[in-house]
Short mmCIF file of C-alpha atoms in Angstrom, two decimals:
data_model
loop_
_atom_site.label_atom_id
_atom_site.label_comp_id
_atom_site.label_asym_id
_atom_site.label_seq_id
_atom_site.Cartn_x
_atom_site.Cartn_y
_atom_site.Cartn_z
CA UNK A 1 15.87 7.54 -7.69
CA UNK A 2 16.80 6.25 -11.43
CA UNK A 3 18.58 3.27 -11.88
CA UNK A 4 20.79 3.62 -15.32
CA UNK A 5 22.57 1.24 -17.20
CA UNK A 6 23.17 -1.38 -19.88
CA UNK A 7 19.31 -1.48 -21.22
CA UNK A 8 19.87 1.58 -23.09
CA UNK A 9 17.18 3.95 -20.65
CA UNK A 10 16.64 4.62 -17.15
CA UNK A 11 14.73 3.04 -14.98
CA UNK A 12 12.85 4.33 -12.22
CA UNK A 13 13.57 3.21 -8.34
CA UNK A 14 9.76 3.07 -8.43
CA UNK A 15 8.35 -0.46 -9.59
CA UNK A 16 5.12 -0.50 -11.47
CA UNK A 17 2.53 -3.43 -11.15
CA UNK A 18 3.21 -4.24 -14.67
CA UNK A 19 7.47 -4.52 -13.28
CA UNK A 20 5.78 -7.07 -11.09
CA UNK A 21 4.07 -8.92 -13.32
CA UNK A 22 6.91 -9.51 -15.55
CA UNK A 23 9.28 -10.24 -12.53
CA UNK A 24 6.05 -12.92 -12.05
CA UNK A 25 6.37 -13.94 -15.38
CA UNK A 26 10.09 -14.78 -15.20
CA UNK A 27 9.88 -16.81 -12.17
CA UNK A 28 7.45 -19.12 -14.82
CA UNK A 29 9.99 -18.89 -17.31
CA UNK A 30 12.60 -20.21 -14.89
CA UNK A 31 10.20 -23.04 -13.54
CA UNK A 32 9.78 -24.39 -16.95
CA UNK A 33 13.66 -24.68 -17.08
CA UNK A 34 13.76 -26.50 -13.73
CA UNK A 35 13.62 -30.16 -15.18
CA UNK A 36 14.60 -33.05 -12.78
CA UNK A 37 17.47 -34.92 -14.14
CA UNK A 38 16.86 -38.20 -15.79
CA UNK A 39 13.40 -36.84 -16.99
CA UNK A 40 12.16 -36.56 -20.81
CA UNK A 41 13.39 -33.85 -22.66
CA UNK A 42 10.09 -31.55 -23.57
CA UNK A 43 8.04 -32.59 -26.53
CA UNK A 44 8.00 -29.82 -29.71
CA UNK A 45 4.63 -28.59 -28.10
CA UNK A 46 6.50 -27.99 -24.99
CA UNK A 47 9.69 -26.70 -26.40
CA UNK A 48 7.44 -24.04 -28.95
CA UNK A 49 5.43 -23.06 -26.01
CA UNK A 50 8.66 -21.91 -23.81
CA UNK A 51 9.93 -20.39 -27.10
CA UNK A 52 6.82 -18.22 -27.51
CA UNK A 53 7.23 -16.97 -23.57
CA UNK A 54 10.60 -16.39 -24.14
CA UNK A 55 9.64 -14.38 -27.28
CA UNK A 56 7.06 -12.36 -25.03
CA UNK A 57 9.26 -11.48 -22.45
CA UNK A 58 12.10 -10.15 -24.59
CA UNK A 59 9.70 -7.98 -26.07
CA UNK A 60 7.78 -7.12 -23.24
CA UNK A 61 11.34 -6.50 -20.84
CA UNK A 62 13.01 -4.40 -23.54
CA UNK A 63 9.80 -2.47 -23.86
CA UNK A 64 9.52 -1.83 -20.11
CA UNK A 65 13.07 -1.03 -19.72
CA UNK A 66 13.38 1.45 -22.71
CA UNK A 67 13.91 5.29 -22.38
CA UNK A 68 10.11 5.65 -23.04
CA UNK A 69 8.94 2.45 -21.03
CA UNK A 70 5.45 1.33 -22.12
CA UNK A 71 3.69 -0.57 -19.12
CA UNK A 72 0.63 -2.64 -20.24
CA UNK A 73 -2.11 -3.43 -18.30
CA UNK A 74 -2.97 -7.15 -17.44
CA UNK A 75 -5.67 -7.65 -19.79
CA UNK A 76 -3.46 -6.29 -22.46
CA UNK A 77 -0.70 -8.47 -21.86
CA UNK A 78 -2.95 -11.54 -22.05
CA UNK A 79 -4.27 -10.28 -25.31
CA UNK A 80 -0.87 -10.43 -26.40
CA UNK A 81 0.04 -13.13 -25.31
CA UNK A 82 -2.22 -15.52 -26.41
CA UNK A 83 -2.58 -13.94 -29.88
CA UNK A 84 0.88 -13.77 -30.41
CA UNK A 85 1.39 -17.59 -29.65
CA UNK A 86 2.53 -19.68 -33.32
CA UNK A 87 -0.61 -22.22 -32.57
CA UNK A 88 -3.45 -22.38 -30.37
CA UNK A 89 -1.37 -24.25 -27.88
CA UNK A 90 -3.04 -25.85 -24.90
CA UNK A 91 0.11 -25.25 -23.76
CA UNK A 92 0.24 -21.85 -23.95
CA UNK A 93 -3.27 -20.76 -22.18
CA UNK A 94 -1.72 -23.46 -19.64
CA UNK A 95 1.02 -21.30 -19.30
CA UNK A 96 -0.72 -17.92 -18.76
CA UNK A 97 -2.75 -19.77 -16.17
CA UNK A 98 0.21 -20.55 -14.30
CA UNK A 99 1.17 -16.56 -14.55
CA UNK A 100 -2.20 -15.86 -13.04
CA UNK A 101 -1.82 -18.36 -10.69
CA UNK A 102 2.01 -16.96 -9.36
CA UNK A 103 -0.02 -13.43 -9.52
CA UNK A 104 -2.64 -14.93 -7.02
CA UNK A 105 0.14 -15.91 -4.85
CA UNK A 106 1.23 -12.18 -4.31
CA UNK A 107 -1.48 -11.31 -1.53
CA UNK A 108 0.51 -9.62 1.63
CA UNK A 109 3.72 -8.05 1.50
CA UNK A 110 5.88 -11.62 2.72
CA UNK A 111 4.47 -12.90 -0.32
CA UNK A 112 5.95 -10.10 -2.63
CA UNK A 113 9.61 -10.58 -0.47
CA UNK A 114 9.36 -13.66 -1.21
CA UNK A 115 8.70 -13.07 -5.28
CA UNK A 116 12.05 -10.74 -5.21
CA UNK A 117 14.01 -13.30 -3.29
CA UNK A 118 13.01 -16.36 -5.72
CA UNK A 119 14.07 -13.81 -8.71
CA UNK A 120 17.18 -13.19 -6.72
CA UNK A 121 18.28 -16.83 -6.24
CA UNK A 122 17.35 -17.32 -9.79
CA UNK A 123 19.86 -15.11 -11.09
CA UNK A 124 23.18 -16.85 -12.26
CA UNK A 125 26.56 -15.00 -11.58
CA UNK A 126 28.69 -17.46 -13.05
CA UNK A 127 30.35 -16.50 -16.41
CA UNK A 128 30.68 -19.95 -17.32
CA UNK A 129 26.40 -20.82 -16.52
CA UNK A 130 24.67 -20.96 -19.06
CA UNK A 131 21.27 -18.86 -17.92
CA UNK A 132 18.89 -16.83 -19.51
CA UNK A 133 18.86 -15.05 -16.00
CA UNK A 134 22.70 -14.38 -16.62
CA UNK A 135 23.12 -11.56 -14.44
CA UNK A 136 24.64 -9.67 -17.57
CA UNK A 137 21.54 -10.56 -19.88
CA UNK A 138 18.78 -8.87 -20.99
CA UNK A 139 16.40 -10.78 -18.19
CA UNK A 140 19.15 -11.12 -15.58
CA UNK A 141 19.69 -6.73 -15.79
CA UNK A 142 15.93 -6.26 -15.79
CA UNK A 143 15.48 -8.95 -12.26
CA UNK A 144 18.36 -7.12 -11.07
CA UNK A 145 17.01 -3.55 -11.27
CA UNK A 146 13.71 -4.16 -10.35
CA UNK A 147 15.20 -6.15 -7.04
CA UNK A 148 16.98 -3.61 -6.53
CA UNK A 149 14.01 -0.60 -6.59
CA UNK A 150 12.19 -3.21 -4.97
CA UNK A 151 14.57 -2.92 -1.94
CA UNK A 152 15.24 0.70 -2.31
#
């Protein structure tokens, strides 16, 4: 089964580990933008570490999700990652540890429902939100298709 649509390629019902591990990634991505109300807005460390994940998952989202999709393997995405980031940022090994870590978590099949159903209730439907997990966006499609091959 291929799932078309507004990323400008198909995408296959089948999801590949590296699918997964970007679906992983954005649940990180949407932690970070969890702050408690009435909290300190993030430092410039903070706010150019989130800037360099969100840099890493455009790319890494529109390359996956392209008509020839290129999935990297872990150890290449890490390279990437953390060569890619502005500074040597605690901040941003932190950050990749807390990947790894939501990775970890993914150990028995509930624990993978449970990864699609967080990235579900993460997605915003309102036209009026403002997301990055807008369910018209670039991250919001990609969440979308891959919980939907996910439950295919």
């Amino acid at each position: 089964m291929a799932v078309g649509g507004g990323l400008g390629g198909s995408f296959s019902g089948r999801l590949t580990p590296h699918q997964v591990s970007l679906c992983s990634l954005l649940v990180v991505y949407m932690d970070l933008g969890d702050r408690e109300p009435g909290t300190l807005p993030p430092t410039d460390e903070e706010q150019a570490a989130e800037r360099h994940l969100f840099e890493v998952l455009f790319r890494e989202v529109r390359a996956s999700s392209s008509a020839q999709p290129r999935h990297k393997a872990l150890s290449d995405l890490k390279r990437d990652f953390l060569q890619s980031a502005p500074t040597s940022s605690s901040l941003d090994s932190t950050l990749w540890k807390a990947f790894v870590k939501q990775l970890q978590t993914i150990d028995s099949p509930d624990e993978l429902f449970n990864l699609f159903a967080t990235l579900e209730g993460s997605i915003a439907r309102d036209p009026l939100e403002a997301s990055p997990m807008h369910s018209t966006g670039l991250f919001g499609q990609f969440a979308r298709r891959c919980i939907l091959a996910f439950k295919a």
